[in-house]
PDB file of C-alpha atoms in Angstrom:
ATOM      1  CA  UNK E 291      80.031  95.624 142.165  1.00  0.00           C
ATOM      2  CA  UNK E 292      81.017  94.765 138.653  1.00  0.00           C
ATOM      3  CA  UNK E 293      80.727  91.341 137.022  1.00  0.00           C
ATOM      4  CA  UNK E 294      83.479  88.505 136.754  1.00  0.00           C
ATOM      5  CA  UNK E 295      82.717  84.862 135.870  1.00  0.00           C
ATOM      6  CA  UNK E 296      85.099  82.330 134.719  1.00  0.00           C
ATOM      7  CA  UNK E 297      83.895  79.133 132.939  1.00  0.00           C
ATOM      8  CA  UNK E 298      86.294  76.333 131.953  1.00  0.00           C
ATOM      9  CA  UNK E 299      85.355  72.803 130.407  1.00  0.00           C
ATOM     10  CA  UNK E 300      87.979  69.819 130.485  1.00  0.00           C
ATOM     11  CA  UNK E 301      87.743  66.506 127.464  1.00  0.00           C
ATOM     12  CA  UNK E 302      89.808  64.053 129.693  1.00  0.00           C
ATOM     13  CA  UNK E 303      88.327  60.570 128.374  1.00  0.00           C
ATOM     14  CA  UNK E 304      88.234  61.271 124.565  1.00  0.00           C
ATOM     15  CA  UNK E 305      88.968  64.721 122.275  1.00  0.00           C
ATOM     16  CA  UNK E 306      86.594  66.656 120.774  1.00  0.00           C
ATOM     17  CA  UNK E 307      86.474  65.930 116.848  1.00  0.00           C
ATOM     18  CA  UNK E 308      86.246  69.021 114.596  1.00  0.00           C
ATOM     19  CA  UNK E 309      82.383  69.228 114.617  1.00  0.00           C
ATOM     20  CA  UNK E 310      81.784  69.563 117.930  1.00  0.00           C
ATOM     21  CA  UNK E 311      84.431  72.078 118.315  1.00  0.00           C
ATOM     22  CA  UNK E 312      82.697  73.978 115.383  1.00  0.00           C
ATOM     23  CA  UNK E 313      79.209  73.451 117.421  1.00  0.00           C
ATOM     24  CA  UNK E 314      81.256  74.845 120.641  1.00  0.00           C
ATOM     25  CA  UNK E 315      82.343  78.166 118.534  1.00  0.00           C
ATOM     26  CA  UNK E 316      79.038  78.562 117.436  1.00  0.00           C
ATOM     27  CA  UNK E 317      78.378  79.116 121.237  1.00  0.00           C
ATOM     28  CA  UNK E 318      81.361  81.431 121.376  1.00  0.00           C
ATOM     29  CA  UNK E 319      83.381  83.175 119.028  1.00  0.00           C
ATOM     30  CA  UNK E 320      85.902  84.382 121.646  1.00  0.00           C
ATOM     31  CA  UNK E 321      86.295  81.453 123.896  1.00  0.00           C
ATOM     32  CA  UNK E 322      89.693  79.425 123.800  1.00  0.00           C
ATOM     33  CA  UNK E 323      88.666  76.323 122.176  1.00  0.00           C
ATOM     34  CA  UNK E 324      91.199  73.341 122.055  1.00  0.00           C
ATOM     35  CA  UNK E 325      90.457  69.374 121.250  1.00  0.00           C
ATOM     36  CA  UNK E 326      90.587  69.085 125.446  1.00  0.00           C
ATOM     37  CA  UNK E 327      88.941  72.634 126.526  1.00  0.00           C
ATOM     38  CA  UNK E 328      86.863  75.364 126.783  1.00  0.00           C
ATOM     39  CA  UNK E 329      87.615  78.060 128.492  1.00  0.00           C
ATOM     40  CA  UNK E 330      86.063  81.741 128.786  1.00  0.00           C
ATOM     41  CA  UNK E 331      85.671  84.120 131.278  1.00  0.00           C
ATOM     42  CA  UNK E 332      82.885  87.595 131.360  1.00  0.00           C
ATOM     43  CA  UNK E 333      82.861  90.614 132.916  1.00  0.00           C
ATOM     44  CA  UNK E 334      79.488  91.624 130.890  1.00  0.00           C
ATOM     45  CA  UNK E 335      77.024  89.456 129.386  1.00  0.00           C
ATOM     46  CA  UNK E 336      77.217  85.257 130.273  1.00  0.00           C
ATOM     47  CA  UNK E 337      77.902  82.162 128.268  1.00  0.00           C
ATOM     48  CA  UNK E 338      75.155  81.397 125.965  1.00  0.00           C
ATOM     49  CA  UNK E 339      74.445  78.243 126.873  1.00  0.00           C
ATOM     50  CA  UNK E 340      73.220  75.681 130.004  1.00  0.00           C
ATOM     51  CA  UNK E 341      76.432  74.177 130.886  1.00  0.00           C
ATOM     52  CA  UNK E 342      75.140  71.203 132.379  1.00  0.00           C
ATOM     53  CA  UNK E 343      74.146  70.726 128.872  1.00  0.00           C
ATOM     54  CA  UNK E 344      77.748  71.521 127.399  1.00  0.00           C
ATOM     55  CA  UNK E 345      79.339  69.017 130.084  1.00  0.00           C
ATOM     56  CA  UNK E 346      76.473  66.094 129.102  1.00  0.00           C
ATOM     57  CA  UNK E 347      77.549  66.536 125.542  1.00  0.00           C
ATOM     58  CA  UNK E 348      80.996  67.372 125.488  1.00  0.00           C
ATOM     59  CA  UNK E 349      83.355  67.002 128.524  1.00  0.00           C
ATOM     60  CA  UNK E 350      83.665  65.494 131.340  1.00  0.00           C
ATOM     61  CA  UNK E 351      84.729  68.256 133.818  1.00  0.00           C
ATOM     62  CA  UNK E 352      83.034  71.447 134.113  1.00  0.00           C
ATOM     63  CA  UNK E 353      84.859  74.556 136.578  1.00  0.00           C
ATOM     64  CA  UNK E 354      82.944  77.840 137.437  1.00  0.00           C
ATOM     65  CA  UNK E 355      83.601  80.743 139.609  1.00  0.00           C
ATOM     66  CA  UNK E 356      82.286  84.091 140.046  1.00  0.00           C
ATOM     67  CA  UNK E 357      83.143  87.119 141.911  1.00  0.00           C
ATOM     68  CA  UNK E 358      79.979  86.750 143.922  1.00  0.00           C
ATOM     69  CA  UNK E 359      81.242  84.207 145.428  1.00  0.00           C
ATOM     70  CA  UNK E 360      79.589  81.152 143.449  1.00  0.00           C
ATOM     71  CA  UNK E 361      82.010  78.553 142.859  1.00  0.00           C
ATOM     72  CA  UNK E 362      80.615  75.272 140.958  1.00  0.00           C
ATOM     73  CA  UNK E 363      83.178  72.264 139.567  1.00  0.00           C
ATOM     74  CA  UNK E 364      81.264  69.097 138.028  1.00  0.00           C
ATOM     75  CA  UNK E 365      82.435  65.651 136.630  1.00  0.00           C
ATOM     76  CA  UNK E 366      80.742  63.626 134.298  1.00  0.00           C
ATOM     77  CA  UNK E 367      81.666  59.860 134.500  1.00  0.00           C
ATOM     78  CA  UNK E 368      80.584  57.017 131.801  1.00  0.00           C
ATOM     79  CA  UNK E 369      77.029  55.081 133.168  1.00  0.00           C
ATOM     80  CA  UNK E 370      77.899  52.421 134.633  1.00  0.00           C
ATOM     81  CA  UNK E 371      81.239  52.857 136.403  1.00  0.00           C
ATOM     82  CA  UNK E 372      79.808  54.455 139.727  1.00  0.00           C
ATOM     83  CA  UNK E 373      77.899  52.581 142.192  1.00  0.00           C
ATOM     84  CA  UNK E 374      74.888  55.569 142.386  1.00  0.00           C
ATOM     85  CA  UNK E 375      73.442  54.086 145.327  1.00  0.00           C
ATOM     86  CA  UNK E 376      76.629  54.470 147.306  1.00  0.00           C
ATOM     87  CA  UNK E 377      77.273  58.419 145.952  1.00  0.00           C
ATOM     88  CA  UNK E 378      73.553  59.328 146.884  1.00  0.00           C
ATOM     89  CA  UNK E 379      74.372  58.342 150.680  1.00  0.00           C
ATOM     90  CA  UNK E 380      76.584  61.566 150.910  1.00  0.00           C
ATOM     91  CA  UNK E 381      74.329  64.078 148.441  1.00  0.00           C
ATOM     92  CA  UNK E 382      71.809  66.477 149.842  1.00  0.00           C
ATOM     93  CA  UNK E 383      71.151  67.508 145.776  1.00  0.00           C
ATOM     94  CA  UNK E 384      71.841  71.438 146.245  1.00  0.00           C
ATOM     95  CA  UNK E 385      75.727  71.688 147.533  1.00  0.00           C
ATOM     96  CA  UNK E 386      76.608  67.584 146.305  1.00  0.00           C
ATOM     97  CA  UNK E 387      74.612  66.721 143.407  1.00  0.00           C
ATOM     98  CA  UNK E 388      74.028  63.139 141.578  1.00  0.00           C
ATOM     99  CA  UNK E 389      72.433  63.268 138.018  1.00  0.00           C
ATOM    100  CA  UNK E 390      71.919  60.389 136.144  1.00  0.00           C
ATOM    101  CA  UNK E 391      70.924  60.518 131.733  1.00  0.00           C
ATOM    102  CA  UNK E 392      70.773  58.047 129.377  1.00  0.00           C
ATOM    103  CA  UNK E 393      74.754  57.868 128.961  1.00  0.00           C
ATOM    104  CA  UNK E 394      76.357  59.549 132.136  1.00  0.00           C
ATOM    105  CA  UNK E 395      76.195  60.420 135.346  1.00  0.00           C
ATOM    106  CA  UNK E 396      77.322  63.803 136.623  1.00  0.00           C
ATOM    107  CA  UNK E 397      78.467  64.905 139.739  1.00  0.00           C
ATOM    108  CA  UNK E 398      78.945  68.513 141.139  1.00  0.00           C
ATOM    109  CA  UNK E 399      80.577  70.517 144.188  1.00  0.00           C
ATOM    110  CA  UNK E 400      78.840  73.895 144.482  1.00  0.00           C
ATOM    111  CA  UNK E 401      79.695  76.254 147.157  1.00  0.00           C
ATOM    112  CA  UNK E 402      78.448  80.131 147.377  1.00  0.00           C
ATOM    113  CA  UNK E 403      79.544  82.859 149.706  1.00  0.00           C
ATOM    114  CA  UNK E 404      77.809  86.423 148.979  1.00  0.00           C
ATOM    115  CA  UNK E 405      79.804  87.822 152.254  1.00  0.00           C
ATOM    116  CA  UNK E 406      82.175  89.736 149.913  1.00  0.00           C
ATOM    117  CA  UNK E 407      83.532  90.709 146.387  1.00  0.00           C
ATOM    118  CA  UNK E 408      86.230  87.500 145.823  1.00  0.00           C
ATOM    119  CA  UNK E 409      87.988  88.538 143.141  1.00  0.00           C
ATOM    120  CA  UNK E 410      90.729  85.868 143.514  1.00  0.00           C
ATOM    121  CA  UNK E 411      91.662  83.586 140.468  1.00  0.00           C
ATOM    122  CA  UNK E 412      90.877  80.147 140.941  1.00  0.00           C
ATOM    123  CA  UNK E 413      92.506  77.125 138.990  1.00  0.00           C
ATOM    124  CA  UNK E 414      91.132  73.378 137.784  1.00  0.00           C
ATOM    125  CA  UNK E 415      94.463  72.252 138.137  1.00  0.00           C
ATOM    126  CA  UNK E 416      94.935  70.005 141.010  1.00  0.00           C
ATOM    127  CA  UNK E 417      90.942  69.413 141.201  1.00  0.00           C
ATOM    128  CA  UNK E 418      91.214  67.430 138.144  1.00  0.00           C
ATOM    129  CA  UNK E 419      92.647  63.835 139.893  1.00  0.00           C
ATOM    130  CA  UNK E 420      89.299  63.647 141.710  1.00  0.00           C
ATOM    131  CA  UNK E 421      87.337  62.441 138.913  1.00  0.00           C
ATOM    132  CA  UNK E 422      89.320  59.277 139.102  1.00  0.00           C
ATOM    133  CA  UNK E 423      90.074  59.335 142.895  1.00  0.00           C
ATOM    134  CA  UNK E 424      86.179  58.759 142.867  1.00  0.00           C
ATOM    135  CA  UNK E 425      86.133  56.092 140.043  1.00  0.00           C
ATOM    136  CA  UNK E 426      88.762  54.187 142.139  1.00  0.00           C
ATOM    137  CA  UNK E 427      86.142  53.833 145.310  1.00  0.00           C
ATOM    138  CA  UNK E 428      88.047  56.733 146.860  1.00  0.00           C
ATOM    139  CA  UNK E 429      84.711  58.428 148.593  1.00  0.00           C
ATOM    140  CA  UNK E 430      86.836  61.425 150.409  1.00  0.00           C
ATOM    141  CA  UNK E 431      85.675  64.112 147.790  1.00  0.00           C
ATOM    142  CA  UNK E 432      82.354  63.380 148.455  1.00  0.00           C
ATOM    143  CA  UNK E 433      82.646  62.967 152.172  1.00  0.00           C
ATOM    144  CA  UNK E 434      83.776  66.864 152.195  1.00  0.00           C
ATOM    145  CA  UNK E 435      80.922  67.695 150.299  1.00  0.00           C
ATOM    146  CA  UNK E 436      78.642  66.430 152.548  1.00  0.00           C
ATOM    147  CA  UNK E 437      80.546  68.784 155.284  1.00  0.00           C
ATOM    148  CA  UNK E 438      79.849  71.849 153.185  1.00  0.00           C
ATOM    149  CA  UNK E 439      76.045  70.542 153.203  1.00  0.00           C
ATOM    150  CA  UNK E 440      75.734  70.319 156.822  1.00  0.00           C
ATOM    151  CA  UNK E 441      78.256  73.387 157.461  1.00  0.00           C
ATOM    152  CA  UNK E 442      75.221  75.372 155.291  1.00  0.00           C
ATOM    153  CA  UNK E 443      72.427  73.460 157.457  1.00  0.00           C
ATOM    154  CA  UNK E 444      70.950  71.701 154.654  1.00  0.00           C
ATOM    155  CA  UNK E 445      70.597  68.548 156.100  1.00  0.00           C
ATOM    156  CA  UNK E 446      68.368  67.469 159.232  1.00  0.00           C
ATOM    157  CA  UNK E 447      70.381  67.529 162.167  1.00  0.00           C
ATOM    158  CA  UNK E 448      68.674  63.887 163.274  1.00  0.00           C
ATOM    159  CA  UNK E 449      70.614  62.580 160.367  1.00  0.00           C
ATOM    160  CA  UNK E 450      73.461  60.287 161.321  1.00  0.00           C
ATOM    161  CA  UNK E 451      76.378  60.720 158.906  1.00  0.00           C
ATOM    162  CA  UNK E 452      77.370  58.919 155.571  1.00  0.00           C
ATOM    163  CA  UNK E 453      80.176  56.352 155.846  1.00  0.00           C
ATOM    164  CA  UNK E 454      82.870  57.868 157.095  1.00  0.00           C
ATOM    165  CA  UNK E 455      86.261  57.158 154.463  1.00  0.00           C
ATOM    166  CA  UNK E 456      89.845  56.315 155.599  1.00  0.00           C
ATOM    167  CA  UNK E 457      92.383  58.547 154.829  1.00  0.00           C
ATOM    168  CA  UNK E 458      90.680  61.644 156.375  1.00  0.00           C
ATOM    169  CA  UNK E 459      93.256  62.703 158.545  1.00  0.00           C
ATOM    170  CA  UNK E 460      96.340  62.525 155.931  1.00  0.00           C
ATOM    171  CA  UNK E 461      94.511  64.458 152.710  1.00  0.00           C
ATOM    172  CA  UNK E 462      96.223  64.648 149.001  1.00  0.00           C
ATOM    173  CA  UNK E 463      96.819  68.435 147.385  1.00  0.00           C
ATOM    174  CA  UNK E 464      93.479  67.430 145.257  1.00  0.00           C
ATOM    175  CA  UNK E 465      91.533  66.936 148.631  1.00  0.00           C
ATOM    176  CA  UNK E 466      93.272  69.963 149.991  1.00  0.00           C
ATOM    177  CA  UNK E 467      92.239  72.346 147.213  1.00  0.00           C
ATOM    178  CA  UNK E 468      89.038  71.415 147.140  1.00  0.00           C
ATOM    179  CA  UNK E 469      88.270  71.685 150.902  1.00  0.00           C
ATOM    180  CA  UNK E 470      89.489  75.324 149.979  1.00  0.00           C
ATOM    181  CA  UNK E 471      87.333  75.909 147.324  1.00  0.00           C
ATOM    182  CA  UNK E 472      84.362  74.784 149.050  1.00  0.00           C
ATOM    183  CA  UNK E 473      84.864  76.719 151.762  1.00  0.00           C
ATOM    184  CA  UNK E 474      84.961  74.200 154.211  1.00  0.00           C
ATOM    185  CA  UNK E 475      85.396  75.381 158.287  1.00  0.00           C
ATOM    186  CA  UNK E 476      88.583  73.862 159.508  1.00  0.00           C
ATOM    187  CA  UNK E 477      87.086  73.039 162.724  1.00  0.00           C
ATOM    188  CA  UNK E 478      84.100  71.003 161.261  1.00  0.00           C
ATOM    189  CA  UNK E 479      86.824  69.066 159.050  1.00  0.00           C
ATOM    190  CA  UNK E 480      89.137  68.309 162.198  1.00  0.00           C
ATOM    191  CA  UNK E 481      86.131  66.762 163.696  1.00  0.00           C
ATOM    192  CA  UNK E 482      85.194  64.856 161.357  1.00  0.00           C
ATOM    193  CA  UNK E 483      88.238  63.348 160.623  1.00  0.00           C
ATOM    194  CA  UNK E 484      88.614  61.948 164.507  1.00  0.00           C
ATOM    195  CA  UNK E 485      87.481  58.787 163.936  1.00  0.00           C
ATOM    196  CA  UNK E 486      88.699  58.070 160.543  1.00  0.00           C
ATOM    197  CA  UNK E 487      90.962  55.353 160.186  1.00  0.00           C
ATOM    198  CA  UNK E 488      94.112  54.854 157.785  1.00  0.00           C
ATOM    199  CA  UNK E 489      94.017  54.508 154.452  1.00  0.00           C
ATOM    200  CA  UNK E 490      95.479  51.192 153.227  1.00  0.00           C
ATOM    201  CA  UNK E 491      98.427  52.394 150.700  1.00  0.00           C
ATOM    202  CA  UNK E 492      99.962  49.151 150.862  1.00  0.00           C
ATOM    203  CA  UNK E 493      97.985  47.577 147.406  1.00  0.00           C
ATOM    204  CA  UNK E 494      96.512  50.626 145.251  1.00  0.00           C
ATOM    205  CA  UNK E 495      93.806  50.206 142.914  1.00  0.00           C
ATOM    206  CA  UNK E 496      96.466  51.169 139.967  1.00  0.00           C
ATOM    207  CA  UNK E 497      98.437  48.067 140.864  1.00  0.00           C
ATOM    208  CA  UNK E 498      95.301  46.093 140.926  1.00  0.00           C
ATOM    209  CA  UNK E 499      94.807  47.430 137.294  1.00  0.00           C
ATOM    210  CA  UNK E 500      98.065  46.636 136.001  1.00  0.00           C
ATOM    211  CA  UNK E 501      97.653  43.211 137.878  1.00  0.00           C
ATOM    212  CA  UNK E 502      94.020  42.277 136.427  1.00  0.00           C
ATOM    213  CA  UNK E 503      94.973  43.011 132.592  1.00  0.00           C
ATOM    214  CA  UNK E 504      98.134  40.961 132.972  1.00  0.00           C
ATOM    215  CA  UNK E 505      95.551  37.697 133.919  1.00  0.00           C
ATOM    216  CA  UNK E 506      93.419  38.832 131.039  1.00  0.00           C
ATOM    217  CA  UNK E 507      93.994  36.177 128.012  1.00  0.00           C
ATOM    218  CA  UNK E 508      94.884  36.536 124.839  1.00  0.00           C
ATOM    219  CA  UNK E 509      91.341  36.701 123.068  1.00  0.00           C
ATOM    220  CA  UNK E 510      89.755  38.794 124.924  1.00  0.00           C
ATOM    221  CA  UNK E 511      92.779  41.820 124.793  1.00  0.00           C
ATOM    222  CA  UNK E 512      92.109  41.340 120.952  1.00  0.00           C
ATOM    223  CA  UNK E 513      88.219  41.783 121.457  1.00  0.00           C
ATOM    224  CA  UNK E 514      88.960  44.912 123.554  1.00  0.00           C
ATOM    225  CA  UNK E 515      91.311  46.201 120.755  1.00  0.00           C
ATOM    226  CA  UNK E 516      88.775  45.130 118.227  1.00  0.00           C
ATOM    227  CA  UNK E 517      86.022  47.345 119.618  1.00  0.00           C
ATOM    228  CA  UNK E 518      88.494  50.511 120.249  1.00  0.00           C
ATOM    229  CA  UNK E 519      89.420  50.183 117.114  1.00  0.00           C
ATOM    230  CA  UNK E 520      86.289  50.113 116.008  1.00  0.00           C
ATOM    231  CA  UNK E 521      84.987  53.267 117.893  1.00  0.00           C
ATOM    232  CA  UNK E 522      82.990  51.692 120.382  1.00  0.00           C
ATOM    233  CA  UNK E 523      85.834  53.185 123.164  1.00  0.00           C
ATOM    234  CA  UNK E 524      83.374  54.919 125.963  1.00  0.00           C
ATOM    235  CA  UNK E 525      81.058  51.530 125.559  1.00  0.00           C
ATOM    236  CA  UNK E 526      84.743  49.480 125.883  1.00  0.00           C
ATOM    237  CA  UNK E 527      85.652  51.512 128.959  1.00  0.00           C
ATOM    238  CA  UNK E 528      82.473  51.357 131.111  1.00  0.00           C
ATOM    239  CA  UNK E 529      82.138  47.264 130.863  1.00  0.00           C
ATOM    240  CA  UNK E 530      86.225  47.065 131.973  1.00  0.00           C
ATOM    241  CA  UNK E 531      85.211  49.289 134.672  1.00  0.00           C
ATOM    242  CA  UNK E 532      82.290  47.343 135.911  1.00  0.00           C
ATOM    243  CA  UNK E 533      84.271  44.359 135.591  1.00  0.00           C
ATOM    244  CA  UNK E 534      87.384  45.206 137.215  1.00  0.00           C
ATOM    245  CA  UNK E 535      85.797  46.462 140.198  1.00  0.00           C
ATOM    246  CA  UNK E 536      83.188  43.496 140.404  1.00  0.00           C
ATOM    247  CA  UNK E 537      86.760  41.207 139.760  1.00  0.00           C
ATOM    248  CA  UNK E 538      87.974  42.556 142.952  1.00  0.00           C
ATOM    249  CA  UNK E 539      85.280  42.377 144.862  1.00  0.00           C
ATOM    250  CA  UNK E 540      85.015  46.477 146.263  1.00  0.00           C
ATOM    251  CA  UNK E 541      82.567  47.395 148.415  1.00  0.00           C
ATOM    252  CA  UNK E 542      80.171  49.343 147.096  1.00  0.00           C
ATOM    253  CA  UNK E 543      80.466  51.903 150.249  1.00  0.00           C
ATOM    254  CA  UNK E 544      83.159  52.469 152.374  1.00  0.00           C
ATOM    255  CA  UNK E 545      82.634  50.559 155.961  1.00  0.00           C
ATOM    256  CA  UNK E 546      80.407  53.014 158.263  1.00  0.00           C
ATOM    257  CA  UNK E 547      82.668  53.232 161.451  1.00  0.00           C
ATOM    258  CA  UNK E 548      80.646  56.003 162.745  1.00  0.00           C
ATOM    259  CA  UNK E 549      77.252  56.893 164.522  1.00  0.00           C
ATOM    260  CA  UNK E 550      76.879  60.702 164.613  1.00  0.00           C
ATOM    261  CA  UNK E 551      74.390  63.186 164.066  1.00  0.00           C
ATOM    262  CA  UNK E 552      74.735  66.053 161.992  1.00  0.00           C
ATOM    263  CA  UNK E 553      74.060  68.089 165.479  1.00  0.00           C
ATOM    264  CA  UNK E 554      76.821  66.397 166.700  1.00  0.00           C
ATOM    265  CA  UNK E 555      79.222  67.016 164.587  1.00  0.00           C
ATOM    266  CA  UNK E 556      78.442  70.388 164.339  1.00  0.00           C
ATOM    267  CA  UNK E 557      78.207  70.705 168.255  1.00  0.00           C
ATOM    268  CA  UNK E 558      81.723  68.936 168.424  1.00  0.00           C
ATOM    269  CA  UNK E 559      83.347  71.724 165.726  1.00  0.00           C
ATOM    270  CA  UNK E 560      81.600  74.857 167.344  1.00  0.00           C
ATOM    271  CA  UNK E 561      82.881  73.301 170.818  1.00  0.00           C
ATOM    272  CA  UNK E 562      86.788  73.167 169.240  1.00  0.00           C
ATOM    273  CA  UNK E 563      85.973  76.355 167.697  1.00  0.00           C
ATOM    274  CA  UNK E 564      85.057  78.476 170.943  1.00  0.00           C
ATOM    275  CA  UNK E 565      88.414  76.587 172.508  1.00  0.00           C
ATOM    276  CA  UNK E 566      90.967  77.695 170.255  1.00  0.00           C
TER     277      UNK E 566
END
């Protein structure tokens, strides 16, 4: 079976500066290098370089497939604007991962299938929005990553599930996608979803943005500026975060409406699997 891999790297909070794209050819002389991206793809020979490493220093999404069936996508968000407690309740630390380093902390999807030769091109594209679905408090992403944990038996089957989120039943394209690219059985996700209730649409977290920087006075918007201006921006960004979402008071996990075990869920899904 020959080789494919595909490796793409996405800038979305700030763009690279001309050093560090210089550092990233240095890495790569025939990547496609812009002040947002990198992006490269081998059918011999392999990027020359961690990238966990790459996305630490550099970006703050990393995308991988390979033909084998390895499929990898990782976001790196400021420290400080994620409640870690609340993301560890859903990682198992091989399928959902939670890093933390001195300035980030990085979060990756990994699924791997070695049933077959998947040549199929995948895209970033609509995976992108769930970096900030998940800075919002919106815990769905990570909810199906805990399916593709248990749906690969990697956690106890004693274990009673993570909070379950609203909004399971009615999914976004983002959610969508990435329930296909993790693979996720269709009859474990109906399952799970039962018992989730509605998502409340009626006030989003957007609105609450626009609402909160409107009471904000006058001297402290010019502080903000100040500092931007300055350079300090990802320092600027990760204290509005923390105080936005302490101003309105989120829970730091979504309510937990539900008592299963993994072996029930998984009992429930290979039940609705052997009926249909």
């Amino acid at each position: 079976m020959s080789e494919y891999q595909y490796y793409e790297f996405q800038a979305i909070d700030e763009p690279l500066n001309d050093r560090e794209m210089e550092e990233l050819r240095e890495i790569s002389t025939r990547a496609t290098i812009t002040p947002m991206s990198f992006t490269n793809s081998y059918e011999w020979g392999d990027l020359k370089a961690k990238p966990v490493k790459l996305l630490e220093k550099y970006f703050d999404v990393f995308f991988y497939f390979a033909n084998w069936g390895t499929r990898i996508l990782m976001f790196r968000f400021p420290k400080g604007a994620l409640d870690t407690a609340s993301i560890e309740r859903y990682c198992d630390q091989t399928v959902l991962t939670l890093k933390t380093t001195k300035r980030h902390i990085l979060v990756g999807f990994e699924s791997d299938d070695e049933s077959g030769d998947f040549y199929e091109e995948l895209e970033l594209g609509q995976l992108l929005s769930l970096r900030a679905d998940i800075l919002r408090g919106d815990y769905r992403s990570l909810y199906i990553g805990w399916l593709q944990s248990i749906q690969r038996e990697l956690v106890k089957g004693t274990r009673i599930e993570p909070p379950l989120p609203p909004g399971m039943k009615k999914l976004s394209k983002p959610l969508r996608a990435l329930i296909e690219f993790l693979r996720i059985d269709p009859d474990l996700l109906s399952v799970a979803a039962e018992q989730s209730g509605e998502l409340n649409v009626t006030r989003t977290q957007e609105n609450g943005v626009d609402d909160w920087v409107k009471l904000l006075s006058s001297k402290r918007k010019n502080e903000i500026i100040a500092r931007i201006l300055s350079g300090d921006v990802n320092a600027v960004r990760r204290q509005l975060i923390k105080e936005f979402r302490s101003s309105q008071g989120q829970p730091t996990l979504p309510p937990q409406t539900t008592k299963r075990s993994v072996t029930e869920i998984l009992a429930a899904a290979a039940a609705r699997s052997e009926s249909r």
